GROMACS .gro file of C-alpha atoms in nm:
model
  200
    1ASP     CA    1  -0.004   0.033  -0.033
    2ASP     CA    2   0.359   0.217  -0.037
    3ILE     CA    3   0.429   0.383  -0.290
    4VAL     CA    4   0.728   0.446  -0.440
    5HIS     CA    5   0.867   0.730  -0.688
    6GLU     CA    6   0.817   0.736  -1.027
    7ASP     CA    7   1.175   0.762  -1.097
    8TYR     CA    8   1.294   0.532  -0.823
    9ILE     CA    9   1.454   0.320  -0.982
   10LYS     CA   10   1.633   0.563  -1.235
   11LEU     CA   11   1.747   0.795  -0.920
   12ILE     CA   12   1.954   0.467  -0.740
   13SER     CA   13   2.054   0.370  -1.045
   14ASP     CA   14   2.267   0.647  -1.157
   15GLU     CA   15   2.372   0.664  -0.725
   16ILE     CA   16   2.465   0.262  -0.759
   17ASP     CA   17   2.728   0.440  -1.048
   18LYS     CA   18   2.821   0.749  -0.932
   19ASN     CA   19   2.927   0.626  -0.582
   20ASP     CA   20   2.927   0.209  -0.610
   21ALA     CA   21   2.833   0.318  -0.279
   22ASP     CA   22   2.720  -0.090  -0.034
   23MET     CA   23   2.418   0.134   0.135
   24ILE     CA   24   2.225   0.407  -0.004
   25VAL     CA   25   1.937   0.610   0.201
   26PHE     CA   26   1.731   0.826   0.054
   27ASP     CA   27   1.442   1.013   0.209
   28TYR     CA   28   1.049   0.950   0.221
   29VAL     CA   29   0.736   1.180   0.324
   30LYS     CA   30   0.413   1.064   0.449
   31GLY     CA   31   0.033   1.091   0.413
   32SER     CA   32  -0.323   0.929   0.417
   33ASP     CA   33  -0.396   0.880   0.069
   34THR     CA   34  -0.223   0.775  -0.314
   35ASN     CA   35  -0.292   1.161  -0.472
   36GLU     CA   36  -0.130   1.255  -0.083
   37ILE     CA   37   0.187   1.006  -0.092
   38LYS     CA   38   0.226   1.134  -0.451
   39SER     CA   39   0.200   1.493  -0.449
   40SER     CA   40   0.415   1.519  -0.171
   41LEU     CA   41   0.677   1.297  -0.386
   42LYS     CA   42   0.654   1.536  -0.668
   43ASN     CA   43   0.652   1.814  -0.456
   44GLN     CA   44   0.898   1.771  -0.216
   45LYS     CA   45   1.110   2.098  -0.134
   46LYS     CA   46   1.359   1.940   0.073
   47SER     CA   47   1.526   1.640   0.212
   48LYS     CA   48   1.535   1.644   0.583
   49LEU     CA   49   1.891   1.406   0.565
   50LYS     CA   50   2.172   1.517   0.694
   51GLY     CA   51   2.444   1.453   0.906
   52ASN     CA   52   2.492   1.161   1.087
   53VAL     CA   53   2.369   0.819   0.907
   54ALA     CA   54   2.377   0.594   1.176
   55LEU     CA   55   2.160   0.799   1.327
   56PHE     CA   56   1.893   0.772   1.044
   57GLU     CA   57   1.590   0.630   1.106
   58ASN     CA   58   1.601   0.180   1.079
   59PHE     CA   59   1.271   0.199   0.826
   60SER     CA   60   1.463  -0.132   0.551
   61TRP     CA   61   1.272   0.028   0.301
   62MET     CA   62   1.485   0.383   0.285
   63ARG     CA   63   1.758   0.229   0.186
   64VAL     CA   64   1.885   0.016  -0.076
   65VAL     CA   65   2.176  -0.234  -0.001
   66LYS     CA   66   2.451  -0.449  -0.176
   67ARG     CA   67   2.322  -0.832  -0.169
   68ASN     CA   68   2.641  -0.952  -0.026
   69LEU     CA   69   2.558  -0.758   0.271
   70TYR     CA   70   2.236  -0.956   0.327
   71ASN     CA   71   2.490  -1.320   0.280
   72ASN     CA   72   2.464  -1.420   0.682
   73ALA     CA   73   2.215  -1.155   0.839
   74LEU     CA   74   1.884  -1.239   0.827
   75PHE     CA   75   1.552  -1.099   0.978
   76PRO     CA   76   1.443  -1.192   1.296
   77GLU     CA   77   1.164  -1.430   1.345
   78GLY     CA   78   0.893  -1.363   1.556
   79TYR     CA   79   1.002  -1.017   1.688
   80LEU     CA   80   0.802  -0.676   1.563
   81TYR     CA   81   1.097  -0.416   1.448
   82GLU     CA   82   1.263  -0.620   1.253
   83ASP     CA   83   1.384  -0.343   1.039
   84VAL     CA   84   1.591  -0.214   1.399
   85TYR     CA   85   1.737  -0.504   1.382
   86MET     CA   86   1.861  -0.587   0.981
   87SER     CA   87   1.882  -0.218   0.952
   88THR     CA   88   2.180  -0.160   1.189
   89ILE     CA   89   2.387  -0.482   1.135
   90LEU     CA   90   2.370  -0.382   0.762
   91LYS     CA   91   2.513  -0.008   0.824
   92SER     CA   92   2.801  -0.191   1.088
   93THR     CA   93   2.922  -0.410   0.782
   94ALA     CA   94   2.866  -0.121   0.474
   95LYS     CA   95   3.204   0.002   0.398
   96ARG     CA   96   3.110   0.275   0.187
   97ILE     CA   97   2.746   0.430   0.273
   98THR     CA   98   2.586   0.752   0.041
   99ILE     CA   99   2.304   0.953   0.098
  100LEU     CA  100   2.003   1.023  -0.168
  101PRO     CA  101   1.841   1.340   0.015
  102LYS     CA  102   1.538   1.331  -0.198
  103GLY     CA  103   1.183   1.159  -0.121
  104LEU     CA  104   1.229   0.860  -0.342
  105TYR     CA  105   0.961   0.605  -0.161
  106GLY     CA  106   0.574   0.700   0.038
  107TYR     CA  107   0.480   0.506   0.288
  108ARG     CA  108   0.109   0.517   0.399
  109LYS     CA  109   0.014   0.645   0.761
  110ARG     CA  110  -0.293   0.309   0.858
  111GLU     CA  111  -0.461   0.286   1.091
  112GLY     CA  112  -0.414  -0.030   1.234
  113SER     CA  113  -0.056  -0.097   1.190
  114ILE     CA  114   0.189  -0.129   1.457
  115THR     CA  115   0.268   0.246   1.530
  116THR     CA  116  -0.104   0.352   1.492
  117THR     CA  117  -0.251   0.065   1.744
  118SER     CA  118  -0.129   0.015   2.122
  119ALA     CA  119   0.192   0.267   2.238
  120LEU     CA  120   0.203  -0.008   2.462
  121LYS     CA  121   0.256  -0.342   2.185
  122GLN     CA  122   0.529  -0.037   2.137
  123PHE     CA  123   0.763  -0.136   2.357
  124GLY     CA  124   0.799  -0.510   2.199
  125ILE     CA  125   1.133  -0.317   2.020
  126ILE     CA  126   1.334  -0.427   2.372
  127ASP     CA  127   1.342  -0.789   2.261
  128THR     CA  128   1.394  -0.714   1.913
  129LEU     CA  129   1.748  -0.448   2.050
  130LYS     CA  130   1.867  -0.677   2.319
  131LEU     CA  131   1.809  -0.969   2.053
  132LEU     CA  132   2.046  -0.703   1.883
  133LYS     CA  133   2.317  -0.659   2.179
  134ASN     CA  134   2.446  -1.018   2.070
  135GLU     CA  135   2.508  -0.952   1.738
  136PHE     CA  136   2.760  -0.613   1.881
  137LYS     CA  137   3.122  -0.691   2.027
  138GLY     CA  138   3.433  -0.473   2.060
  139ILE     CA  139   3.344  -0.077   2.074
  140ALA     CA  140   3.334   0.001   1.720
  141ALA     CA  141   3.080  -0.192   1.602
  142GLU     CA  142   2.874  -0.120   1.965
  143LYS     CA  143   2.839   0.235   1.839
  144HIS     CA  144   2.606   0.105   1.563
  145TYR     CA  145   2.348  -0.032   1.848
  146TYR     CA  146   2.408   0.261   2.081
  147ASN     CA  147   2.372   0.478   1.762
  148THR     CA  148   2.040   0.354   1.711
  149VAL     CA  149   1.968   0.246   2.112
  150VAL     CA  150   1.887   0.652   2.073
  151ASN     CA  151   1.717   0.673   1.797
  152VAL     CA  152   1.471   0.413   1.975
  153SER     CA  153   1.514   0.596   2.346
  154VAL     CA  154   1.308   0.851   2.146
  155SER     CA  155   1.032   0.755   1.989
  156LEU     CA  156   0.986   0.504   2.332
  157LEU     CA  157   0.923   0.826   2.551
  158ILE     CA  158   0.653   0.976   2.356
  159ASN     CA  159   0.459   0.649   2.290
  160TYR     CA  160   0.541   0.601   2.694
  161LEU     CA  161   0.373   0.953   2.745
  162ARG     CA  162   0.048   0.745   2.574
  163LEU     CA  163   0.034   0.483   2.816
  164ASN     CA  164  -0.242   0.502   3.089
  165LYS     CA  165  -0.113   0.413   3.421
  166LYS     CA  166  -0.159  -0.027   3.423
  167ASP     CA  167   0.058   0.036   3.110
  168ARG     CA  168   0.328   0.258   3.248
  169LEU     CA  169   0.399  -0.038   3.493
  170ILE     CA  170   0.385  -0.367   3.244
  171ALA     CA  171   0.653  -0.125   2.991
  172ASP     CA  172   0.810  -0.017   3.326
  173GLU     CA  173   0.974  -0.399   3.376
  174LYS     CA  174   1.048  -0.367   2.994
  175ILE     CA  175   1.232  -0.077   3.018
  176ARG     CA  176   1.448  -0.131   3.301
  177SER     CA  177   1.519  -0.491   3.134
  178LEU     CA  178   1.672  -0.331   2.876
  179TYR     CA  179   1.873   0.006   3.029
  180SER     CA  180   2.007  -0.182   3.298
  181THR     CA  181   2.235  -0.331   3.074
  182ILE     CA  182   2.353   0.016   2.932
  183ASP     CA  183   2.608   0.173   3.074
  184VAL     CA  184   2.513   0.570   2.993
  185ARG     CA  185   2.854   0.643   2.926
  186ASP     CA  186   2.868   0.393   2.642
  187ILE     CA  187   2.637   0.570   2.480
  188LEU     CA  188   2.789   0.891   2.517
  189PHE     CA  189   3.097   0.775   2.425
  190CYS     CA  190   2.949   0.737   2.076
  191ASN     CA  191   2.972   1.088   1.937
  192LEU     CA  192   2.817   1.449   1.976
  193ASP     CA  193   2.547   1.391   1.722
  194VAL     CA  194   2.436   1.120   1.954
  195LYS     CA  195   2.514   1.348   2.266
  196ALA     CA  196   2.231   1.613   2.041
  197LYS     CA  197   1.980   1.392   1.954
  198LEU     CA  198   1.949   1.290   2.363
  199ILE     CA  199   1.936   1.671   2.491
  200SER     CA  200   1.717   1.819   2.235
   0.00000   0.00000   0.00000
């Protein structure tokens, strides 16, 4: 039910020829119906993509990746937000990542999807993060994991504020199970972009 830019293939193909990147990250627009999305894709004035690629959202559909990077990487079965898991792994293994600052993908906000239903259900992402942590060893690799934790933390905070008192008790337990394994100094050690996102 989503839409791609009419020049999606050509623009990505040109970028591949130009930069021979392992991963190309591109922008997207949101909308609730086909006409709204098509109009946004066609008339997008300015891309919001800039800065540290590691801090971009983890949607699989906002990137194109060389096939060989998937050789030893699989989406985890039975986990919510498997994009978070896979995108973090791919970002950590890609040697050359380029940004195509143009909206190429139209994301339809649909009633009944994971992101529009129960805020509590979205805390299932914590199980995915805990699975992801097992994949990263050593400071260089852990940096990607902690960047992802920061991205997800912003979203979790917003959803936490949407919870009623009863659901907050359930979420509290999940949150403790994740953050008790993390030293904040490790997150702040990553880079200044992470610090800026935490502060904002």
